[in-house]
XYZ file of C-alpha atoms in Angstrom:
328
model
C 89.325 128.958 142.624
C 86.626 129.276 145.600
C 84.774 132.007 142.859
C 84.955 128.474 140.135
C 83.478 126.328 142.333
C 81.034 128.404 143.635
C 79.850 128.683 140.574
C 79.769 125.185 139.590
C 77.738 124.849 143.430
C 75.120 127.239 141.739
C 74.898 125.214 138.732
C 74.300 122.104 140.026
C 71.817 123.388 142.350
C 70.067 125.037 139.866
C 69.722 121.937 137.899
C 68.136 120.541 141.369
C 65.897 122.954 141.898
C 64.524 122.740 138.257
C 63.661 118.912 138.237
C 62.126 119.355 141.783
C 60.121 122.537 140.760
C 59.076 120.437 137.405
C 57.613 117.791 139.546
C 56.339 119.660 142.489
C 54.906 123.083 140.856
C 54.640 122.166 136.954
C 53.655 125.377 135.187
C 50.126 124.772 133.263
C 47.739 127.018 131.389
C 49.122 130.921 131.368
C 52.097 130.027 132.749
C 52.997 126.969 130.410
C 52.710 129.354 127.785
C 54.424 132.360 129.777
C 57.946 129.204 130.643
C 57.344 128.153 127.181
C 58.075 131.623 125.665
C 60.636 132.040 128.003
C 62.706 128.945 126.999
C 62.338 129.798 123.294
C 63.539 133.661 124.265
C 66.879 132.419 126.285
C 67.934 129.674 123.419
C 67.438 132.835 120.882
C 69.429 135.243 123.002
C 72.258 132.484 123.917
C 72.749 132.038 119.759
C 73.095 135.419 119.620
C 75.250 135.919 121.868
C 77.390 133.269 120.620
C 77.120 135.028 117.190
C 78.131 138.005 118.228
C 80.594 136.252 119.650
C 82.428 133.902 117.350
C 84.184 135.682 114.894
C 83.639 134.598 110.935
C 87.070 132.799 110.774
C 86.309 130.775 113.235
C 82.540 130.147 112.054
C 83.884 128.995 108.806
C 86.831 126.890 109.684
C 84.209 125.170 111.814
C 81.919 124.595 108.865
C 84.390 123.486 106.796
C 85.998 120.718 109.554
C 84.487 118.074 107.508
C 86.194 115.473 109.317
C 84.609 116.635 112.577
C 80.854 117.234 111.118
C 81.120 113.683 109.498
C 82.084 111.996 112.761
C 79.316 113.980 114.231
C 76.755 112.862 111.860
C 77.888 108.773 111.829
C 77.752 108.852 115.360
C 73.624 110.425 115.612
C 72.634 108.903 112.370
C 74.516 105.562 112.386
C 75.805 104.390 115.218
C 73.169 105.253 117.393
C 70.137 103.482 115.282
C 73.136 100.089 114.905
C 72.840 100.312 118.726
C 69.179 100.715 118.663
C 69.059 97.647 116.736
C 71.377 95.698 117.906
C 68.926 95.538 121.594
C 65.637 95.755 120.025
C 65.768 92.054 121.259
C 66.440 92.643 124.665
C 64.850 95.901 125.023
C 61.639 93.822 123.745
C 61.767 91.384 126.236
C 62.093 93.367 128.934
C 60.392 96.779 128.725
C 57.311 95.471 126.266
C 56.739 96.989 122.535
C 55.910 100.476 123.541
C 58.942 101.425 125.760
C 60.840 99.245 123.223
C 59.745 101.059 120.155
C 60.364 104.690 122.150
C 64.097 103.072 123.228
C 64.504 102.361 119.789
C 63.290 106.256 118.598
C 65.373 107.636 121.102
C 68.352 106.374 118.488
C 66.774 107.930 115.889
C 66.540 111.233 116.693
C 68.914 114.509 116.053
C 71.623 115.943 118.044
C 70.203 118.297 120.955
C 71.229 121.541 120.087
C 71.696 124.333 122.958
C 73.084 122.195 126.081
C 75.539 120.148 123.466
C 76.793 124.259 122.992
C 76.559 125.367 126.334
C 77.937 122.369 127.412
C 81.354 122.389 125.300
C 81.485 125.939 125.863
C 81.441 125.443 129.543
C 84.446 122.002 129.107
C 86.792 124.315 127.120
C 85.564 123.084 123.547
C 85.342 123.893 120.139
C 82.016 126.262 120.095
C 82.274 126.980 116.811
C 82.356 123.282 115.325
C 79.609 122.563 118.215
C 77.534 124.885 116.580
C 78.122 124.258 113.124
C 77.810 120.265 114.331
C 74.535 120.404 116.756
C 72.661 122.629 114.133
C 73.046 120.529 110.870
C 72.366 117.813 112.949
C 68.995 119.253 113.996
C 68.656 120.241 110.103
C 69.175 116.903 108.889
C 67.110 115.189 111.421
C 63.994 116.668 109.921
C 64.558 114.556 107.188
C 66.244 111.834 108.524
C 64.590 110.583 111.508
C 61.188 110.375 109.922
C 63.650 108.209 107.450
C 65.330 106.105 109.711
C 61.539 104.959 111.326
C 60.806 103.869 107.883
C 62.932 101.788 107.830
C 63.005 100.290 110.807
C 59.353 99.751 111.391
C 56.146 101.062 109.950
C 52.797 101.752 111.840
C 49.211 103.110 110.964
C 48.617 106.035 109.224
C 51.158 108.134 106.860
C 54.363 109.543 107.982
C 56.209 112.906 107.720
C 57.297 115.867 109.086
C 55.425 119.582 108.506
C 57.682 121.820 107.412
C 57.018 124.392 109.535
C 59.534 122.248 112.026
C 62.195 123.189 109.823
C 61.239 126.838 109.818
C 60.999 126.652 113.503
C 64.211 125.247 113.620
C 65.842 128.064 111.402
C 64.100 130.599 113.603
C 65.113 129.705 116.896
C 68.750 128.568 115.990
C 69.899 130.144 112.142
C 68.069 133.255 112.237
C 69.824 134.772 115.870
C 73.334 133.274 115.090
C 73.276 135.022 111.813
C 72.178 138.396 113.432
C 74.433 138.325 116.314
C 77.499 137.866 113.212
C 75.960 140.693 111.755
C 75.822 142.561 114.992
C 79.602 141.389 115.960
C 80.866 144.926 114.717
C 79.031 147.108 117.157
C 78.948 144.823 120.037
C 81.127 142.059 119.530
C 84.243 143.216 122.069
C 81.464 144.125 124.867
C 80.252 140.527 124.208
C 83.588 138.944 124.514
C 84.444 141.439 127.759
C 82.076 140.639 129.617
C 82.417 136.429 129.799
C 79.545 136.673 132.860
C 76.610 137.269 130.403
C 76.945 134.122 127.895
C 78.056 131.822 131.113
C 74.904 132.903 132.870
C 72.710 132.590 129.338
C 74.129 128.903 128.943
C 73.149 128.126 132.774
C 69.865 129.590 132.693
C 68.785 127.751 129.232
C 69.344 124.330 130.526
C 67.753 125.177 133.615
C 64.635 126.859 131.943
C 64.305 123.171 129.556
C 64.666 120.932 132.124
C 62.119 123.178 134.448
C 59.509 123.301 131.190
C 60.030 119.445 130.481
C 59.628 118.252 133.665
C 56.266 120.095 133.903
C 54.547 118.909 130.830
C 55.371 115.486 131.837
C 53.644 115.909 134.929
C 50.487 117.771 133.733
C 49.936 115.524 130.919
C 50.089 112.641 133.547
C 53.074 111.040 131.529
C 54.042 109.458 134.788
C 50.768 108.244 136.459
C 50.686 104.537 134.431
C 54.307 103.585 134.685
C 55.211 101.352 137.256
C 58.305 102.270 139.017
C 60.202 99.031 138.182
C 59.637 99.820 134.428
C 61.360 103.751 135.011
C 64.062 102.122 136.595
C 64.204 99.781 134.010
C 64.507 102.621 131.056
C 66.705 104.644 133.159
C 69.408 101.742 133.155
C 68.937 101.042 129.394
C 69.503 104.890 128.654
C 71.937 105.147 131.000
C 73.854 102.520 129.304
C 73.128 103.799 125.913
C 74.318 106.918 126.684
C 77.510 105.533 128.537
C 77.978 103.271 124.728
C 77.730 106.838 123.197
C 79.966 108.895 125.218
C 82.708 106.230 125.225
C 82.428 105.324 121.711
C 82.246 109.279 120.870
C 85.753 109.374 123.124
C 87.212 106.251 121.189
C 87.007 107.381 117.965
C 87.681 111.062 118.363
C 91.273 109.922 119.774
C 92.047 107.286 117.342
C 91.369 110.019 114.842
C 93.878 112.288 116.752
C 91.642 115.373 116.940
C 92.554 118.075 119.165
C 91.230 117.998 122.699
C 89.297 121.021 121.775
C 87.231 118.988 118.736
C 87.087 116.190 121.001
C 85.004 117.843 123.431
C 82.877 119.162 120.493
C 82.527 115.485 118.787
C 81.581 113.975 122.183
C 78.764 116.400 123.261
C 77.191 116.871 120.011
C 77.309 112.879 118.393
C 76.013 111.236 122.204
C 73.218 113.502 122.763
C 69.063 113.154 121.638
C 67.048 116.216 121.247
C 63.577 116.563 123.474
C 62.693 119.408 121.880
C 62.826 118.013 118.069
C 62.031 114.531 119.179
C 58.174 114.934 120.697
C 56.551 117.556 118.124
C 58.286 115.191 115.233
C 56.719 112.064 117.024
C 53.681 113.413 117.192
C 53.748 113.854 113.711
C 55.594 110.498 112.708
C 53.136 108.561 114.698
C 50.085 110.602 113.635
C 46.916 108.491 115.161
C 48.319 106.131 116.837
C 48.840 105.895 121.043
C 51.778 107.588 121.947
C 51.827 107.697 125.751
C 54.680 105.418 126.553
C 56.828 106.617 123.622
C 57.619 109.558 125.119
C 59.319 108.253 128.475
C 62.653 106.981 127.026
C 62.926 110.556 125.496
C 62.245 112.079 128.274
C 64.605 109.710 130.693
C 67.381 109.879 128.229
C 66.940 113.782 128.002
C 67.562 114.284 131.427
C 69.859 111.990 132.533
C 72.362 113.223 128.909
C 72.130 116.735 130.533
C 73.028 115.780 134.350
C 75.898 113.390 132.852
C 77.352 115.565 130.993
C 76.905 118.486 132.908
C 79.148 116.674 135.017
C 81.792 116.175 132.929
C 81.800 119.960 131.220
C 82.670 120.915 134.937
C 85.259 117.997 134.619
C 86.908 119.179 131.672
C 86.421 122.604 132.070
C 88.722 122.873 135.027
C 91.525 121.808 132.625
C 91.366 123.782 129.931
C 94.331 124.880 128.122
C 95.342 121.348 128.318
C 96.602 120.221 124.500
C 96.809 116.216 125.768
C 95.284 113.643 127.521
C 92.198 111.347 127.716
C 88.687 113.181 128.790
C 86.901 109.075 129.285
């Protein structure tokens, strides 16, 4: 037990230690490249890992939990934008357009992919279905996000999404998966031996985006024209969006009498936005037009989903093996 917790001690500081090295020593020019690489390098070794990993039965009975992808996909593609909605007129009111309209994105967006993993991995979950779940998700948001802010509003200039996002998105997440099943043969038992490697490789990701996020907020001066009562402000709305999503998530999963280990999955993966898909897809979405306050709700929700839960994967991680029970 002292061994557990010290390692949920080095975890949590670690998470510290990224937001205030983000803020106090953001990386910029060689070394925003040099963090960048870096981040892209430990989410392709971590799906590697888990691909070498997972073995196919369990891949494929993950893909093929329809009921579990489906409640996955409502929850980021429906429920989220109905809450979006639903406080456009509240959100208007009291943030202004701009931090409205990037609320309102925020609901829009995909599934983050590699802390809703590391994250169910860590609680105990079904990794497999989290996989399977988190990466359609990230597929289908390519297509559907620029969708879903169609339909909800329109603004200057044409919108769309290049496809090279979707090629990024296969290289970073398909391409190692699919090698590290192919690789399963040869190293697959030293994988699953030595536990140490993939815990430290799901640590060390969400440190490394958190660290890189942080710091391109701060050089491009995200922060500088916000006034502090308007970040608190956005922080409460995504805190309670996020609370609507994680207890919704937790409803439905249990009415639907999954197991505790496709609970985990469903919650994780259907309450969680992606940074990393959400900004280079606004930039394109929004193509010419002013997108300086758009990006703080992103960013606010983006941190505060990955301290949250964070919190409870530790939680629900020192119970696994439990079959019963409520996790919210």
């Amino acid at each position: 037990m002292p061994g557990f917790l010290s390692k949920l001690d080095r975890f949590t500081v670690g998470l510290i230690v990224s937001v205030s090295a983000g803020i106090l020593i953001p990386c910029s020019g060689v070394w925003d490249t040099v963090f960048s690489r870096l981040s892209d390098a430990a989410i392709i070794l971590l799906f590697f890992l888990y691909g070498a990993k997972l073995s196919r039965r369990s891949v494929w009975e993950g893909l093929m939990h329809w009921r579990l992808q489906g409640l996955v996909a409502v929850s980021t593609f429906v429920i989220f934008p109905l809450l979006g909605i639903l406080s456009i007129p509240v959100w208007n009111s009291v943030l202004g357009p701009d931090l409205c309209m990037g609320m309102l994105y925020v609901c829009m967006l995909p599934s983050t992919v590699q802390s809703s993993i590391a994250f169910t991995s860590m609680a105990g979950g079904n990794v497999a279905a989290a996989i399977c779940s988190a990466s359609v998700s990230s597929l289908l948001g390519v297509f559907l996000t620029p969708l879903l802010v169609g339909l909800v509003w329109s603004r200057g200039g044409e919108g769309g999404v290049d496809f090279s996002t979707f090629l990024n998105i296969c290289y970073i997440i398909l391409v190692p998966f699919v090698a590290g099943q192919l690789a399963q043969r040869w190293i697959g038992k030293w994988v699953v031996t030595h536990r140490n490697i993939t815990s430290w490789t799901d640590h060390s990701t969400i440190w490394l985006v958190i660290y890189t996020a942080f710091s391109h907020a701060m050089i491009n001066g995200v922060w500088k024209n916000l006034p502090w009562l308007s970040l608190v402000e956005v922080l409460v709305f995504c805190g309670i969006l996020l609370a609507a999503a994680l207890w919704l998530t937790a409803f439905l999963s249990r009415k639907l009498r999954f197991s505790r280990e496709d609970r985990i999955a469903i919650i994780f993966c259907g309450s969680k936005k992606s940074l990393a898909t959400g900004i280079p897809m606004m930039n394109v979405i929004f193509a010419g037009a002013p997108i300086g306050l758009l990006v703080i709700p992103i960013m606010v929700f983006h941190q505060l989903q990955l301290m949250v839960c964070s919190f409870l994967a530790r939680k629900w991680g020192k119970d696994v093996g439990r079959k019963d029970g409520d996790l919210l």
